[in-house]
Short mmCIF file of C-alpha atoms and ligand atoms in Angstrom, two decimals:
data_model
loop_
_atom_site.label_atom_id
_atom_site.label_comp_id
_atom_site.label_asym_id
_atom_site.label_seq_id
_atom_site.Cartn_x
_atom_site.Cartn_y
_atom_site.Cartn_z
CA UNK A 1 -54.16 -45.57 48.43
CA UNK A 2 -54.67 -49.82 47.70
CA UNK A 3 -55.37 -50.27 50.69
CA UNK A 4 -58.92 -48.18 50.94
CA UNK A 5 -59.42 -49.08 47.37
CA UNK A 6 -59.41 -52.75 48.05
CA UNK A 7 -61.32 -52.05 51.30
CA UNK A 8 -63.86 -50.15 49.73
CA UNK A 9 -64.23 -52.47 46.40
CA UNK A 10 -64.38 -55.44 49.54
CA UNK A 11 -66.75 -53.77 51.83
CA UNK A 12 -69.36 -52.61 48.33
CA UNK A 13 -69.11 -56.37 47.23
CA UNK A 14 -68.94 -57.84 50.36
CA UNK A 15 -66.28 -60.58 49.14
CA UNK A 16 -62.81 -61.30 49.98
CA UNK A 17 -62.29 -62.76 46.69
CA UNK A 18 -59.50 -61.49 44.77
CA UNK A 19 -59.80 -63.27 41.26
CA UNK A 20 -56.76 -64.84 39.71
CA UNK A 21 -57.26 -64.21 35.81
CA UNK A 22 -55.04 -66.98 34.52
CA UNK A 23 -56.76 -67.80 31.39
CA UNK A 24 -54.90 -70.01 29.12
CA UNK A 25 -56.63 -69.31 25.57
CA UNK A 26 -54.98 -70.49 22.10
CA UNK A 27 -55.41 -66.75 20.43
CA UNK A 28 -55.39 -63.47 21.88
CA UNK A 29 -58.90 -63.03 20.58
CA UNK A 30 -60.18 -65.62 22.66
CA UNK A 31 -58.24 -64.14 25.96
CA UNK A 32 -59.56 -61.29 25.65
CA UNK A 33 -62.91 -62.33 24.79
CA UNK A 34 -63.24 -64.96 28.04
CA UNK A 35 -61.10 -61.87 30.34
CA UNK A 36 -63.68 -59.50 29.30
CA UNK A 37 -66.91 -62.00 29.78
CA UNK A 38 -65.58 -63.47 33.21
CA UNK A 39 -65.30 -59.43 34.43
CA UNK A 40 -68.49 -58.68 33.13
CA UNK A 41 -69.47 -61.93 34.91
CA UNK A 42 -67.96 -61.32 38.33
CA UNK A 43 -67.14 -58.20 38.88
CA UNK A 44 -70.09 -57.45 41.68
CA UNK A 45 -68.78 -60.69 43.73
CA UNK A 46 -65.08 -59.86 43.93
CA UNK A 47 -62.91 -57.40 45.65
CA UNK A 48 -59.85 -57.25 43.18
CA UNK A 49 -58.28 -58.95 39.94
CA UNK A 50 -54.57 -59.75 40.31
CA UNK A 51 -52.95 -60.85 36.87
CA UNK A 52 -49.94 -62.92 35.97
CA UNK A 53 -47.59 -63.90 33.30
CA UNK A 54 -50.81 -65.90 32.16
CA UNK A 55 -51.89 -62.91 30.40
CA UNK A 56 -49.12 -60.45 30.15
CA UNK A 57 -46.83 -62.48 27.95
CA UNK A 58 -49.19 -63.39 25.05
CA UNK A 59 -51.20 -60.11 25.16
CA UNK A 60 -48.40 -57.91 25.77
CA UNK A 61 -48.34 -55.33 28.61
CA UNK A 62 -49.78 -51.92 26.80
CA UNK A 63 -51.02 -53.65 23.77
CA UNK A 64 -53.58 -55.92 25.76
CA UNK A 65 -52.98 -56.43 29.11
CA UNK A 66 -53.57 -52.44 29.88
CA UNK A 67 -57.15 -52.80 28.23
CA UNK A 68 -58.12 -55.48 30.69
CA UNK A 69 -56.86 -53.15 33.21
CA UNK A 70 -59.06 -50.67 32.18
CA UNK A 71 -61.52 -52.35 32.32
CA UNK A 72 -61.52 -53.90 35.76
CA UNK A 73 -61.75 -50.37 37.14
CA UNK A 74 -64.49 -49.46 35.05
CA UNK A 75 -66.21 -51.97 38.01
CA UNK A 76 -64.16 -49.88 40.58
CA UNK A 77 -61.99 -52.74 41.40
CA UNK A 78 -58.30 -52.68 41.44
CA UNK A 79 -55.78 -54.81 39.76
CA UNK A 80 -53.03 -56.35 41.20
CA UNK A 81 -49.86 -57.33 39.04
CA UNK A 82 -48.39 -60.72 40.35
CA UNK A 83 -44.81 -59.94 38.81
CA UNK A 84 -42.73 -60.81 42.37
CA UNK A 85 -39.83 -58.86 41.55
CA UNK A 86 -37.04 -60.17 42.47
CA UNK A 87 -33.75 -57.66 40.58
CA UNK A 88 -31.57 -55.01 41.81
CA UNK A 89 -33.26 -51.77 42.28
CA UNK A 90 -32.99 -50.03 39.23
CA UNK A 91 -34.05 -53.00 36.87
CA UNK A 92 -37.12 -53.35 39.65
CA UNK A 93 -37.87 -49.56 39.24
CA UNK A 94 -38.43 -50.30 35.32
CA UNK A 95 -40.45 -53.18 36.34
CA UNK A 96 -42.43 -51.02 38.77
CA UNK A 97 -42.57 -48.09 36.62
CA UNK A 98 -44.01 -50.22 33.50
CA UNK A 99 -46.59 -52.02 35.31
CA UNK A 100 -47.93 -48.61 37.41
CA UNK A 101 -47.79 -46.79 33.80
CA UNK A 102 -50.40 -49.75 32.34
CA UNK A 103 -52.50 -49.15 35.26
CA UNK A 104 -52.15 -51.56 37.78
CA UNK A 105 -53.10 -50.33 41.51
CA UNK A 106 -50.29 -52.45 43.19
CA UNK A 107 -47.87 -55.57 42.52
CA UNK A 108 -46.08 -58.25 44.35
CA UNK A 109 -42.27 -58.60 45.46
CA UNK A 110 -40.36 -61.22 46.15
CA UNK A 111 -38.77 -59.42 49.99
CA UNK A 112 -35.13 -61.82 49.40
CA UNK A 113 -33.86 -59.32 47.63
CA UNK A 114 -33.82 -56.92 50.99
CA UNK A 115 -34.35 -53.28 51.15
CA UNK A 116 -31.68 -51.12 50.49
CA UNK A 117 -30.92 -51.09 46.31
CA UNK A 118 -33.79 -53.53 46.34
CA UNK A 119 -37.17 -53.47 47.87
CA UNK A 120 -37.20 -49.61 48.94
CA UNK A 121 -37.06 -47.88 45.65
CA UNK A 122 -40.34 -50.18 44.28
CA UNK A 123 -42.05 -49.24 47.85
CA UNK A 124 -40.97 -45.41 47.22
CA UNK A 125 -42.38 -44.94 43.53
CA UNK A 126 -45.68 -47.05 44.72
CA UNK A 127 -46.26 -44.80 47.57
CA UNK A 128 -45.70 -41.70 45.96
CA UNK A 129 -48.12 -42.47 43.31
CA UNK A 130 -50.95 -44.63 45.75
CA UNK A 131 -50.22 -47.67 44.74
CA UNK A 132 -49.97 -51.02 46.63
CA UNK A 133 -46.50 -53.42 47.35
CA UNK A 134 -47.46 -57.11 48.77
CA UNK A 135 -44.27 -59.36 49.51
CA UNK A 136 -44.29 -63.04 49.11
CA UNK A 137 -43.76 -64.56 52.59
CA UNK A 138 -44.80 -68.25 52.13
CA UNK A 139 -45.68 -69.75 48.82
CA UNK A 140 -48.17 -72.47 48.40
CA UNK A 141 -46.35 -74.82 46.77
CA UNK A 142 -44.84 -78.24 48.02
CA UNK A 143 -41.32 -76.46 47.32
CA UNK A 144 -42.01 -73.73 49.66
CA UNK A 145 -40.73 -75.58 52.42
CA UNK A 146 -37.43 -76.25 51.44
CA UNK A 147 -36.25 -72.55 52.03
CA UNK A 148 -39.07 -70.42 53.27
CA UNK A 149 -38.68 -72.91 56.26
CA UNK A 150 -35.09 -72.49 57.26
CA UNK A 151 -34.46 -71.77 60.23
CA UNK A 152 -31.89 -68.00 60.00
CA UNK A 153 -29.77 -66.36 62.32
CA UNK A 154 -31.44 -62.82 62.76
CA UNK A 155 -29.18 -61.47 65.72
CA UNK A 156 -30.88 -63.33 68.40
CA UNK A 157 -32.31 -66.61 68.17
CA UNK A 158 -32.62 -68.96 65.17
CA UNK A 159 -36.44 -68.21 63.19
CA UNK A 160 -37.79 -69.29 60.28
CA UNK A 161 -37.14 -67.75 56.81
CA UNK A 162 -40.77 -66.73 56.55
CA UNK A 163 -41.08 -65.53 59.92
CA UNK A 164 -37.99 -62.98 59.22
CA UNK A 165 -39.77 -61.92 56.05
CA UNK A 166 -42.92 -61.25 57.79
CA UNK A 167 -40.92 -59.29 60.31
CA UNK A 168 -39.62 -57.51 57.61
CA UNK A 169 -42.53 -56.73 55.42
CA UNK A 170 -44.03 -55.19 58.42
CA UNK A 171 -40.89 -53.06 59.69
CA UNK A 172 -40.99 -51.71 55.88
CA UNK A 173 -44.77 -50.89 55.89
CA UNK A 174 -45.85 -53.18 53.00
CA UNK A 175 -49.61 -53.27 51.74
CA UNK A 176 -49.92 -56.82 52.39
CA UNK A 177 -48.63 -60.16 52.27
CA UNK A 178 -48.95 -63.35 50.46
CA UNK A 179 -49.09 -66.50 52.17
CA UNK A 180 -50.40 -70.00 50.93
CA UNK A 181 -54.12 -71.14 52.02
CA UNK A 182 -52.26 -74.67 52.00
CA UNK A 183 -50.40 -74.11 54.70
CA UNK A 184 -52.95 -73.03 57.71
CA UNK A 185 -50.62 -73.20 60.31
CA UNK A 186 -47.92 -70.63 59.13
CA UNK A 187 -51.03 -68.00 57.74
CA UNK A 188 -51.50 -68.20 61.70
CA UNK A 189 -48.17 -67.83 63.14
CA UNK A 190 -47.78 -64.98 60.58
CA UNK A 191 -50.80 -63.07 61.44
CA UNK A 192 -49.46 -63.28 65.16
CA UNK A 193 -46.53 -61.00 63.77
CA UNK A 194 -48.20 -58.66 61.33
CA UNK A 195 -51.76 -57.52 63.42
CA UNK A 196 -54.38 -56.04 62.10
CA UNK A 197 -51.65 -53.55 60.56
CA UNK A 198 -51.05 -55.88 57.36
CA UNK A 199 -53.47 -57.90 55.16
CA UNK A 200 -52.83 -61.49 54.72
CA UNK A 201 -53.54 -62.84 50.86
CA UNK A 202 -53.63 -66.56 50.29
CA UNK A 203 -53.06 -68.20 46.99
CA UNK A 204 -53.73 -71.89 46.99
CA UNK A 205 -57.78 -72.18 47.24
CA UNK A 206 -59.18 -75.28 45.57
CA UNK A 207 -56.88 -76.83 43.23
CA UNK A 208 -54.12 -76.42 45.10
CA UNK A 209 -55.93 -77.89 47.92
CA UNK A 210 -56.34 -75.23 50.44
CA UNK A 211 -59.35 -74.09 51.70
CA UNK A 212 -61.09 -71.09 51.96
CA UNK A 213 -62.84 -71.79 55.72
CA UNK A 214 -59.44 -72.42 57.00
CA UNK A 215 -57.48 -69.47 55.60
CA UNK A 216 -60.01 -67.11 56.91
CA UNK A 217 -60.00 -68.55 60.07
CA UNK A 218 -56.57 -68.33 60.41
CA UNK A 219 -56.69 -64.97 60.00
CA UNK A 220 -55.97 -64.62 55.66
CA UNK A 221 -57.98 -60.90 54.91
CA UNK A 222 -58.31 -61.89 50.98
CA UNK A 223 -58.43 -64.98 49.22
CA UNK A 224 -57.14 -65.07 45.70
CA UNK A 225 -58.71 -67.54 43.86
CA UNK A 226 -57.92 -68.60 39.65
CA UNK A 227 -58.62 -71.94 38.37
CA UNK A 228 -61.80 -72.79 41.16
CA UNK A 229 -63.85 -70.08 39.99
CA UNK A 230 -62.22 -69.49 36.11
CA UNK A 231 -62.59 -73.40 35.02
CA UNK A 232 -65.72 -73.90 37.07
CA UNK A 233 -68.88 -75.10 34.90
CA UNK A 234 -70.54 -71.51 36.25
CA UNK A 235 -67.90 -69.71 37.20
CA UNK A 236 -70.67 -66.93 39.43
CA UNK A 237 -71.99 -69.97 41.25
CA UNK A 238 -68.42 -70.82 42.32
CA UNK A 239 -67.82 -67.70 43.52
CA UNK A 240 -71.18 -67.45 45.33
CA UNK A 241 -70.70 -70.23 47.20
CA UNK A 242 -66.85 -68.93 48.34
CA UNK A 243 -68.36 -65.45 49.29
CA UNK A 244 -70.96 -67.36 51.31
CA UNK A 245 -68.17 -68.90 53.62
CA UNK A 246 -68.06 -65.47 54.87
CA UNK A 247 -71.87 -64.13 55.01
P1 BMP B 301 -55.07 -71.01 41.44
O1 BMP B 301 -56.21 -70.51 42.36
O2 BMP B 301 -55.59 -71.30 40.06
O3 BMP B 301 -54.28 -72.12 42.03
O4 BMP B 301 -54.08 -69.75 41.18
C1 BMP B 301 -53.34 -69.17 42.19
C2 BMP B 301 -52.61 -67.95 41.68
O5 BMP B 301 -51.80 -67.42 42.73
C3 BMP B 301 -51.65 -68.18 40.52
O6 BMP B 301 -51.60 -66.99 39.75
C4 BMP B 301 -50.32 -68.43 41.19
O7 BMP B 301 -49.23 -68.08 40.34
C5 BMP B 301 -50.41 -67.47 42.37
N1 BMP B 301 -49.64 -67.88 43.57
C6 BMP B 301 -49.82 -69.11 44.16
O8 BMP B 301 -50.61 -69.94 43.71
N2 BMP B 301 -49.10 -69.43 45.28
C7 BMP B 301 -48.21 -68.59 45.84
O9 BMP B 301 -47.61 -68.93 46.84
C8 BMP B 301 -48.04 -67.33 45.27
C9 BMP B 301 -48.77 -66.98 44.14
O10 BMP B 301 -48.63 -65.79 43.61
#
């Protein structure tokens, strides 16, 4: 399952880190190139690679992106595909299908659409084949606010949007969440629903302006971390010094 693969590729490494390869290269040669050398590079200090549109839309997803893939679990690490899908079921079963077929251990979902015709076919195929579903509950962006905030009727009292989808994501027995290391507060109210019994992943390290102490603090399990660690002058030292936040 993703669960004890990320566990296991965490507890080897001992890092949180999950790397966010969002290389922006001018050729596919030199994507692939930097993708392969920045693996190579930090494979033994991270727990997981989660990819993005960065790299599937130039590369392609079995012409280039699959090779990358490959490659990552040659280091026994998974790979995460950050597609939040966000369709009716069938089109998200194509998506699903695609991105399990090119290798990828699990991917993320956008929980708006709901279950029935939506999320549940996605968490169906990924469970029957081991594989990993993590729904976006708060983003990290400015923007989040304006509707993961909103207050919803839910049958009883009025909650937050985000609350609601962490309710939900734990009712239908995701493999994590995402929720923004810039927003401290909510990674803590949301780790008050979910338990030990889902993984919190926060996007938003560095650039964005979170920070790593914080997250983990507040109870984030995995930190996924791109432009700190991929534009840094020495890209292992960066991601040294983030591991070390957690001995
Ligand atoms: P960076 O560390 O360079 O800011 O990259 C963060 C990565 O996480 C990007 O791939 C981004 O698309 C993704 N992400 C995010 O930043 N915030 C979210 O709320 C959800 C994300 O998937």
């Amino acid at each position: 399952m993703f669960k004890d693969k990320i566990g296991k590729a965490s507890e080897k490494n001992r890092s949180r880190i999950v790397l966010a390869l969002d290389l922006v290269e001018a050729s596919r040669e030199k994507l692939l190139r930097k993708s392969f050398s920045l693996l190579e590079n930090l494979s033994n200090l991270i727990c997981a690679v989660k990819i993005n549109r960065h790299l599937v839309l130039p590369l392609g997803l079995f012409d280039g992106v699959k090779k990358i893939v490959g490659f990552i679990h040659r280091f026994g690490l998974p790979a995460i595909m950050d597609c939040k899908i966000n369709d009716i079921g069938s089109t998200n079963l194509i998506i699903a299908k695609n991105y399990f077929r090119a290798g990828f251990d699990a991917l993320t979902v956008n929980p708006i659409i709901g279950f029935e015709d939506g999320l549940k076919p996605v968490l169906s195929l990924a469970h029957k084949n081991g594989k990993g579903v993590i729904t976006v509950v708060y983003m990290s962006h400015k923007g989040a606010k304006e509707f993961y905030e909103r207050k919803v009727l839910d049958g009883g009292k009025p909650k937050p949007q985000y609350i609601l989808f962490a309710e939900k994501s734990l009712r239908w027995k995701v493999d994590g969440v995402v929720v923004g290391a810039t927003k401290p507060r909510k990674i803590g109210e949301i780790k008050k629903v979910l338990g030990e019994k889902i993984p919190i992943y926060s996007p938003g390290i560095g650039v964005q302006g979170g920070k790593a102490e914080k997250a983990l603090k507040m109870g984030s399990s995995f930190l996924i971390v791109g432009r700190k660690i991929i534009n840094a002058k020495n890209p292992i030292k960066e991601a040294e010094r983030i591991r070390m936040l957690y001995g």
